[in-house]
PDB file of C-alpha atoms in Angstrom:
ATOM      1  CA  MET A1024      85.175 116.864  71.863  1.00 69.00           C
ATOM      2  CA  ARG A1025      83.182 113.882  73.099  1.00 76.00           C
ATOM      3  CA  PRO A1026      82.891 110.861  70.877  1.00 77.00           C
ATOM      4  CA  TRP A1027      79.395 109.852  69.964  1.00 79.00           C
ATOM      5  CA  PHE A1028      79.002 106.221  71.270  1.00 83.00           C
ATOM      6  CA  GLY A1029      75.621 104.395  71.427  1.00 86.00           C
ATOM      7  CA  LYS A1030      74.126 100.903  72.201  1.00 88.00           C
ATOM      8  CA  ALA A1031      75.682  99.432  68.980  1.00 88.00           C
ATOM      9  CA  GLU A1032      79.208 100.385  70.096  1.00 83.00           C
ATOM     10  CA  GLU A1033      78.407  99.091  73.691  1.00 83.00           C
ATOM     11  CA  ALA A1034      77.270  95.709  72.264  1.00 89.00           C
ATOM     12  CA  ALA A1035      80.281  95.402  69.896  1.00 84.00           C
ATOM     13  CA  VAL A1036      82.750  96.010  72.861  1.00 84.00           C
ATOM     14  CA  ALA A1037      80.877  93.550  75.086  1.00 87.00           C
ATOM     15  CA  GLU A1038      81.020  90.929  72.325  1.00 84.00           C
ATOM     16  CA  VAL A1039      84.787  91.361  72.053  1.00 83.00           C
ATOM     17  CA  ILE A1040      85.269  91.144  75.817  1.00 85.00           C
ATOM     18  CA  ALA A1041      83.028  87.970  75.989  1.00 86.00           C
ATOM     19  CA  SER A1042      85.125  86.340  73.290  1.00 81.00           C
ATOM     20  CA  GLY A1043      88.275  86.581  75.391  1.00 77.00           C
ATOM     21  CA  TRP A1044      90.169  87.893  72.284  1.00 77.00           C
ATOM     22  CA  VAL A1045      91.123  91.459  73.028  1.00 73.00           C
ATOM     23  CA  ALA A1046      94.597  91.659  71.261  1.00 71.00           C
ATOM     24  CA  GLN A1047      95.027  91.417  67.542  1.00 72.00           C
ATOM     25  CA  GLY A1048      92.175  89.178  66.266  1.00 77.00           C
ATOM     26  CA  PRO A1049      89.339  88.657  63.833  1.00 82.00           C
ATOM     27  CA  ARG A1050      87.568  91.929  64.476  1.00 87.00           C
ATOM     28  CA  VAL A1051      90.708  93.931  63.561  1.00 89.00           C
ATOM     29  CA  ALA A1052      90.940  91.927  60.485  1.00 90.00           C
ATOM     30  CA  GLU A1053      87.402  92.544  59.573  1.00 92.00           C
ATOM     31  CA  PHE A1054      87.876  96.303  60.134  1.00 92.00           C
ATOM     32  CA  GLU A1055      90.979  96.412  58.002  1.00 95.00           C
ATOM     33  CA  ARG A1056      89.075  94.760  55.092  1.00 95.00           C
ATOM     34  CA  ALA A1057      85.907  96.914  55.505  1.00 96.00           C
ATOM     35  CA  PHE A1058      87.954 100.243  55.777  1.00 96.00           C
ATOM     36  CA  ALA A1059      90.113  99.431  52.827  1.00 96.00           C
ATOM     37  CA  SER A1060      87.211  98.588  50.701  1.00 95.00           C
ATOM     38  CA  ARG A1061      85.322 101.752  51.695  1.00 95.00           C
ATOM     39  CA  ILE A1062      88.044 104.049  50.719  1.00 94.00           C
ATOM     40  CA  GLY A1063      89.095 102.203  47.530  1.00 94.00           C
ATOM     41  CA  ALA A1064      92.358 100.733  48.779  1.00 95.00           C
ATOM     42  CA  GLY A1065      93.388  97.108  48.076  1.00 92.00           C
ATOM     43  CA  HIS A1066      94.737  96.396  51.570  1.00 96.00           C
ATOM     44  CA  GLY A1067      94.693  97.867  55.109  1.00 96.00           C
ATOM     45  CA  VAL A1068      97.048  97.223  58.066  1.00 96.00           C
ATOM     46  CA  ALA A1069      95.685  98.400  61.458  1.00 94.00           C
ATOM     47  CA  VAL A1070      98.283  99.916  63.853  1.00 94.00           C
ATOM     48  CA  SER A1071      98.370 101.719  67.062  1.00 91.00           C
ATOM     49  CA  SER A1072      98.138 105.332  65.636  1.00 94.00           C
ATOM     50  CA  CYS A1073      98.525 107.402  62.569  1.00 96.00           C
ATOM     51  CA  THR A1074     102.050 108.251  63.644  1.00 96.00           C
ATOM     52  CA  THR A1075     102.892 104.556  63.544  1.00 95.00           C
ATOM     53  CA  ALA A1076     101.239 104.235  60.126  1.00 96.00           C
ATOM     54  CA  LEU A1077     103.416 107.155  58.762  1.00 97.00           C
ATOM     55  CA  HIS A1078     106.590 105.626  60.321  1.00 97.00           C
ATOM     56  CA  LEU A1079     105.734 102.269  58.718  1.00 96.00           C
ATOM     57  CA  ALA A1080     105.169 103.997  55.319  1.00 97.00           C
ATOM     58  CA  LEU A1081     108.658 105.489  55.486  1.00 97.00           C
ATOM     59  CA  VAL A1082     110.215 102.245  56.373  1.00 96.00           C
ATOM     60  CA  LEU A1083     108.494 100.545  53.440  1.00 96.00           C
ATOM     61  CA  ALA A1084     109.531 103.270  51.121  1.00 97.00           C
ATOM     62  CA  GLU A1085     113.212 102.654  52.358  1.00 97.00           C
ATOM     63  CA  ILE A1086     113.626 106.197  53.404  1.00 98.00           C
ATOM     64  CA  GLY A1087     116.640 106.702  55.610  1.00 97.00           C
ATOM     65  CA  PRO A1088     119.724 108.685  56.560  1.00 98.00           C
ATOM     66  CA  GLY A1089     120.809 111.210  53.830  1.00 97.00           C
ATOM     67  CA  ASP A1090     117.287 111.456  52.535  1.00 98.00           C
ATOM     68  CA  GLU A1091     114.954 114.517  52.693  1.00 98.00           C
ATOM     69  CA  VAL A1092     111.284 114.293  53.046  1.00 98.00           C
ATOM     70  CA  ILE A1093     109.043 117.352  52.272  1.00 98.00           C
ATOM     71  CA  VAL A1094     106.350 118.018  54.890  1.00 98.00           C
ATOM     72  CA  PRO A1095     103.825 120.833  55.027  1.00 98.00           C
ATOM     73  CA  SER A1096     104.785 123.810  57.337  1.00 97.00           C
ATOM     74  CA  LEU A1097     101.259 123.510  58.938  1.00 94.00           C
ATOM     75  CA  SER A1098     100.481 120.076  60.443  1.00 95.00           C
ATOM     76  CA  PHE A1099     100.542 118.119  63.656  1.00 93.00           C
ATOM     77  CA  ILE A1100     104.120 117.643  64.750  1.00 95.00           C
ATOM     78  CA  ALA A1101     103.958 113.846  64.087  1.00 95.00           C
ATOM     79  CA  THR A1102     104.110 114.462  60.359  1.00 97.00           C
ATOM     80  CA  ALA A1103     107.656 115.782  60.774  1.00 97.00           C
ATOM     81  CA  ASN A1104     108.760 113.680  63.687  1.00 97.00           C
ATOM     82  CA  VAL A1105     108.223 110.361  61.863  1.00 97.00           C
ATOM     83  CA  VAL A1106     110.878 111.470  59.234  1.00 98.00           C
ATOM     84  CA  THR A1107     113.495 111.737  61.973  1.00 98.00           C
ATOM     85  CA  TYR A1108     112.484 108.255  63.223  1.00 97.00           C
ATOM     86  CA  VAL A1109     114.019 106.764  60.104  1.00 97.00           C
ATOM     87  CA  GLY A1110     117.045 109.028  60.248  1.00 98.00           C
ATOM     88  CA  ALA A1111     116.006 111.276  57.429  1.00 98.00           C
ATOM     89  CA  GLU A1112     115.529 115.069  57.352  1.00 98.00           C
ATOM     90  CA  PRO A1113     112.196 116.792  57.247  1.00 98.00           C
ATOM     91  CA  VAL A1114     112.018 119.862  54.863  1.00 98.00           C
ATOM     92  CA  PHE A1115     109.168 122.267  55.500  1.00 98.00           C
ATOM     93  CA  ALA A1116     107.283 123.558  52.481  1.00 98.00           C
ATOM     94  CA  ASP A1117     104.750 126.364  52.300  1.00 98.00           C
ATOM     95  CA  ILE A1118     101.052 125.722  52.079  1.00 98.00           C
ATOM     96  CA  ASP A1119      98.099 127.126  50.152  1.00 97.00           C
ATOM     97  CA  PRO A1120      96.517 129.533  52.591  1.00 96.00           C
ATOM     98  CA  ALA A1121      93.066 128.768  51.351  1.00 96.00           C
ATOM     99  CA  THR A1122      93.236 125.059  51.927  1.00 96.00           C
ATOM    100  CA  GLY A1123      96.155 124.708  54.474  1.00 97.00           C
ATOM    101  CA  ASN A1124      97.636 122.023  52.089  1.00 98.00           C
ATOM    102  CA  LEU A1125     100.721 121.515  50.027  1.00 98.00           C
ATOM    103  CA  THR A1126     100.474 122.188  46.290  1.00 98.00           C
ATOM    104  CA  ALA A1127     102.598 121.067  43.299  1.00 98.00           C
ATOM    105  CA  LYS A1128     104.182 124.569  43.357  1.00 98.00           C
ATOM    106  CA  THR A1129     105.113 124.679  47.049  1.00 98.00           C
ATOM    107  CA  VAL A1130     106.512 121.118  46.850  1.00 98.00           C
ATOM    108  CA  GLY A1131     108.551 122.166  43.846  1.00 98.00           C
ATOM    109  CA  ALA A1132     110.036 125.052  45.778  1.00 98.00           C
ATOM    110  CA  ALA A1133     111.404 122.736  48.491  1.00 98.00           C
ATOM    111  CA  LEU A1134     112.948 120.182  46.213  1.00 98.00           C
ATOM    112  CA  THR A1135     116.657 119.422  46.551  1.00 98.00           C
ATOM    113  CA  PRO A1136     118.811 116.653  45.045  1.00 97.00           C
ATOM    114  CA  ARG A1137     118.403 114.733  48.258  1.00 98.00           C
ATOM    115  CA  THR A1138     114.586 114.768  48.193  1.00 98.00           C
ATOM    116  CA  ARG A1139     113.058 111.281  48.152  1.00 98.00           C
ATOM    117  CA  ALA A1140     109.527 111.758  49.311  1.00 98.00           C
ATOM    118  CA  VAL A1141     106.683 114.085  50.264  1.00 98.00           C
ATOM    119  CA  ILE A1142     104.141 113.571  53.030  1.00 98.00           C
ATOM    120  CA  VAL A1143     100.896 115.240  51.713  1.00 98.00           C
ATOM    121  CA  VAL A1144      98.523 116.058  54.596  1.00 98.00           C
ATOM    122  CA  HIS A1145      94.836 116.370  53.878  1.00 98.00           C
ATOM    123  CA  GLN A1146      94.619 119.230  56.523  1.00 96.00           C
ATOM    124  CA  GLY A1147      91.579 118.943  58.643  1.00 94.00           C
ATOM    125  CA  GLY A1148      90.071 116.554  56.154  1.00 95.00           C
ATOM    126  CA  VAL A1149      90.296 119.162  53.268  1.00 97.00           C
ATOM    127  CA  PRO A1150      91.452 117.059  50.364  1.00 98.00           C
ATOM    128  CA  ALA A1151      94.923 118.089  48.921  1.00 98.00           C
ATOM    129  CA  ASP A1152      95.378 117.822  45.148  1.00 97.00           C
ATOM    130  CA  VAL A1153      97.543 114.694  45.280  1.00 97.00           C
ATOM    131  CA  ALA A1154      97.185 113.947  41.522  1.00 96.00           C
ATOM    132  CA  GLU A1155      98.554 117.479  40.656  1.00 97.00           C
ATOM    133  CA  ILE A1156     101.601 116.734  42.997  1.00 98.00           C
ATOM    134  CA  ARG A1157     102.173 113.350  41.492  1.00 97.00           C
ATOM    135  CA  ALA A1158     101.940 114.682  37.930  1.00 97.00           C
ATOM    136  CA  ALA A1159     104.269 117.546  38.642  1.00 98.00           C
ATOM    137  CA  HIS A1160     106.830 115.498  40.466  1.00 98.00           C
ATOM    138  CA  PRO A1161     106.680 111.957  39.149  1.00 95.00           C
ATOM    139  CA  GLY A1162     109.965 110.908  40.729  1.00 92.00           C
ATOM    140  CA  LEU A1163     108.780 111.562  44.319  1.00 97.00           C
ATOM    141  CA  ILE A1164     107.435 108.933  46.700  1.00 98.00           C
ATOM    142  CA  VAL A1165     104.007 110.355  47.841  1.00 98.00           C
ATOM    143  CA  ILE A1166     102.785 109.338  51.307  1.00 98.00           C
ATOM    144  CA  GLU A1167      99.340 110.644  52.159  1.00 98.00           C
ATOM    145  CA  ASP A1168      98.620 111.720  55.791  1.00 98.00           C
ATOM    146  CA  ALA A1169      94.856 111.291  55.820  1.00 97.00           C
ATOM    147  CA  ALA A1170      94.624 111.429  59.714  1.00 96.00           C
ATOM    148  CA  CYS A1171      91.495 113.680  59.554  1.00 95.00           C
ATOM    149  CA  ALA A1172      90.233 112.628  56.032  1.00 96.00           C
ATOM    150  CA  ALA A1173      88.081 109.481  56.518  1.00 95.00           C
ATOM    151  CA  GLY A1174      84.932 110.230  54.675  1.00 94.00           C
ATOM    152  CA  SER A1175      86.434 113.052  52.662  1.00 96.00           C
ATOM    153  CA  VAL A1176      85.825 113.020  48.813  1.00 96.00           C
ATOM    154  CA  TYR A1177      87.775 114.652  46.075  1.00 95.00           C
ATOM    155  CA  ARG A1178      86.791 114.521  42.372  1.00 93.00           C
ATOM    156  CA  ASP A1179      84.062 111.954  43.144  1.00 95.00           C
ATOM    157  CA  ARG A1180      86.510 109.549  44.757  1.00 96.00           C
ATOM    158  CA  PRO A1181      87.239 109.005  48.564  1.00 97.00           C
ATOM    159  CA  VAL A1182      90.466 110.559  49.752  1.00 97.00           C
ATOM    160  CA  GLY A1183      93.062 107.823  49.685  1.00 95.00           C
ATOM    161  CA  ALA A1184      91.587 105.903  46.838  1.00 96.00           C
ATOM    162  CA  GLY A1185      94.402 104.370  44.844  1.00 93.00           C
ATOM    163  CA  ALA A1186      97.135 105.751  47.174  1.00 96.00           C
ATOM    164  CA  GLU A1187     100.190 103.618  47.220  1.00 96.00           C
ATOM    165  CA  LEU A1188     100.693 104.614  50.959  1.00 98.00           C
ATOM    166  CA  ALA A1189      98.049 106.422  53.083  1.00 98.00           C
ATOM    167  CA  ALA A1190      98.041 106.837  56.860  1.00 98.00           C
ATOM    168  CA  TRP A1191      94.825 107.231  58.947  1.00 97.00           C
ATOM    169  CA  SER A1192      93.852 108.037  62.490  1.00 96.00           C
ATOM    170  CA  PHE A1193      91.138 106.787  64.704  1.00 93.00           C
ATOM    171  CA  HIS A1194      91.790 109.015  67.604  1.00 89.00           C
ATOM    172  CA  PRO A1195      88.664 110.080  69.623  1.00 81.00           C
ATOM    173  CA  ARG A1196      88.578 113.467  68.088  1.00 83.00           C
ATOM    174  CA  LYS A1197      88.365 112.120  64.459  1.00 86.00           C
ATOM    175  CA  LEU A1198      85.141 111.453  62.605  1.00 84.00           C
ATOM    176  CA  LEU A1199      85.696 107.720  62.874  1.00 84.00           C
ATOM    177  CA  THR A1200      87.160 106.450  66.071  1.00 83.00           C
ATOM    178  CA  THR A1201      88.242 103.135  67.607  1.00 82.00           C
ATOM    179  CA  GLY A1202      89.146 104.721  70.880  1.00 81.00           C
ATOM    180  CA  GLU A1203      92.795 104.942  69.624  1.00 84.00           C
ATOM    181  CA  GLY A1204      94.534 103.523  66.660  1.00 91.00           C
ATOM    182  CA  GLY A1205      95.386 104.015  63.048  1.00 95.00           C
ATOM    183  CA  MET A1206      95.771 102.235  59.684  1.00 96.00           C
ATOM    184  CA  LEU A1207      98.038 102.177  56.688  1.00 97.00           C
ATOM    185  CA  THR A1208      96.198 101.519  53.391  1.00 97.00           C
ATOM    186  CA  LEU A1209      98.019 100.298  50.387  1.00 97.00           C
ATOM    187  CA  THR A1210      97.295  99.219  46.798  1.00 95.00           C
ATOM    188  CA  ASP A1211     100.185  96.673  46.279  1.00 94.00           C
ATOM    189  CA  ALA A1212      99.702  93.226  47.817  1.00 94.00           C
ATOM    190  CA  ASP A1213     103.426  92.529  48.196  1.00 94.00           C
ATOM    191  CA  LEU A1214     103.944  95.833  49.986  1.00 94.00           C
ATOM    192  CA  ALA A1215     100.892  95.178  52.196  1.00 94.00           C
ATOM    193  CA  ALA A1216     102.340  91.833  53.148  1.00 94.00           C
ATOM    194  CA  ARG A1217     105.641  93.537  54.083  1.00 94.00           C
ATOM    195  CA  ALA A1218     103.721  96.136  56.122  1.00 93.00           C
ATOM    196  CA  GLU A1219     101.848  93.407  58.049  1.00 90.00           C
ATOM    197  CA  ALA A1220     105.038  91.509  58.755  1.00 91.00           C
ATOM    198  CA  ALA A1221     106.991  94.637  59.751  1.00 86.00           C
ATOM    199  CA  ALA A1222     104.180  95.737  62.232  1.00 80.00           C
ATOM    200  CA  ARG A1223     103.848  92.315  63.720  1.00 75.00           C
ATOM    201  CA  ALA A1224     107.592  91.865  64.079  1.00 71.00           C
ATOM    202  CA  ARG A1225     108.009  95.271  65.753  1.00 56.00           C
ATOM    203  CA  HIS A1226     104.952  94.438  68.005  1.00 49.00           C
ATOM    204  CA  GLU A1227     106.620  91.247  69.191  1.00 48.00           C
ATOM    205  CA  ARG A1228     109.985  92.953  69.864  1.00 48.00           C
ATOM    206  CA  GLN A1229     108.270  95.674  71.923  1.00 45.00           C
ATOM    207  CA  ARG A1230     106.395  93.136  73.947  1.00 42.00           C
ATOM    208  CA  ARG A1231     109.844  91.949  75.120  1.00 41.00           C
ATOM    209  CA  ARG A1232     111.615  95.334  75.134  1.00 41.00           C
ATOM    210  CA  PRO A1233     109.718  98.653  74.790  1.00 40.00           C
ATOM    211  CA  ALA A1234     110.908 100.923  72.031  1.00 45.00           C
ATOM    212  CA  ARG A1235     111.002 104.709  72.019  1.00 48.00           C
ATOM    213  CA  HIS A1236     108.350 104.953  69.184  1.00 50.00           C
ATOM    214  CA  GLY A1237     105.716 102.931  70.962  1.00 50.00           C
ATOM    215  CA  GLN A1238     103.842  99.763  69.967  1.00 50.00           C
ATOM    216  CA  HIS A1239     102.742  99.184  66.457  1.00 54.00           C
ATOM    217  CA  ARG A1240      99.819  96.681  66.328  1.00 54.00           C
ATOM    218  CA  ALA A1241      96.195  97.557  67.072  1.00 56.00           C
ATOM    219  CA  GLY A1242      94.064  95.396  69.428  1.00 55.00           C
ATOM    220  CA  GLU A1243      90.453  94.338  69.371  1.00 51.00           C
ATOM    221  CA  LEU A1244      89.996  97.065  72.107  1.00 53.00           C
ATOM    222  CA  PRO A1245      92.471  99.819  71.003  1.00 50.00           C
TER     223      PRO A1245
END
């Protein structure tokens, strides 16, 4: 799959190069605001990938050793891998064969006393019924893996609208790409500030000593 780039993209990249500011800068901040506004989220924190966004979401949710996180049995491996990054255990749940997504029923079948959260993937951009899952399991932390869902709409609202934690991908094979990169969108201002601080702190540590989970912050030229 070849990304569709035109003169507008060429001009935007040239403008960034000419500015001399190719690391985290004003264009990233502008993109964070525009993307969060478009999907109906209060805040956006641009990061290096959707994997990074999911990892950061679990850190913010304070998921750790001894906890279980339900993930779909059909997804890119990163959905399960990030759970292990924080020392928790991924628990695979069945999916609806018609949509490829988790349902309230399949999540319920995977619950145990150790379950803290569920990562709901909008598989291939097909919206999962997150509202139904939240209503059926009000005690669970719901993290949305919207890697492929930029532009998807469910019940007249963009996927990710109002989500406490939603992770996005801008990989070249996605409908919206920045070359590489991802974003975590959030509704809570305090949580967004923590996300920004955590991403920046990890990025600074990795500049001095590379970590096994890669860098976290996005640049002007991802």
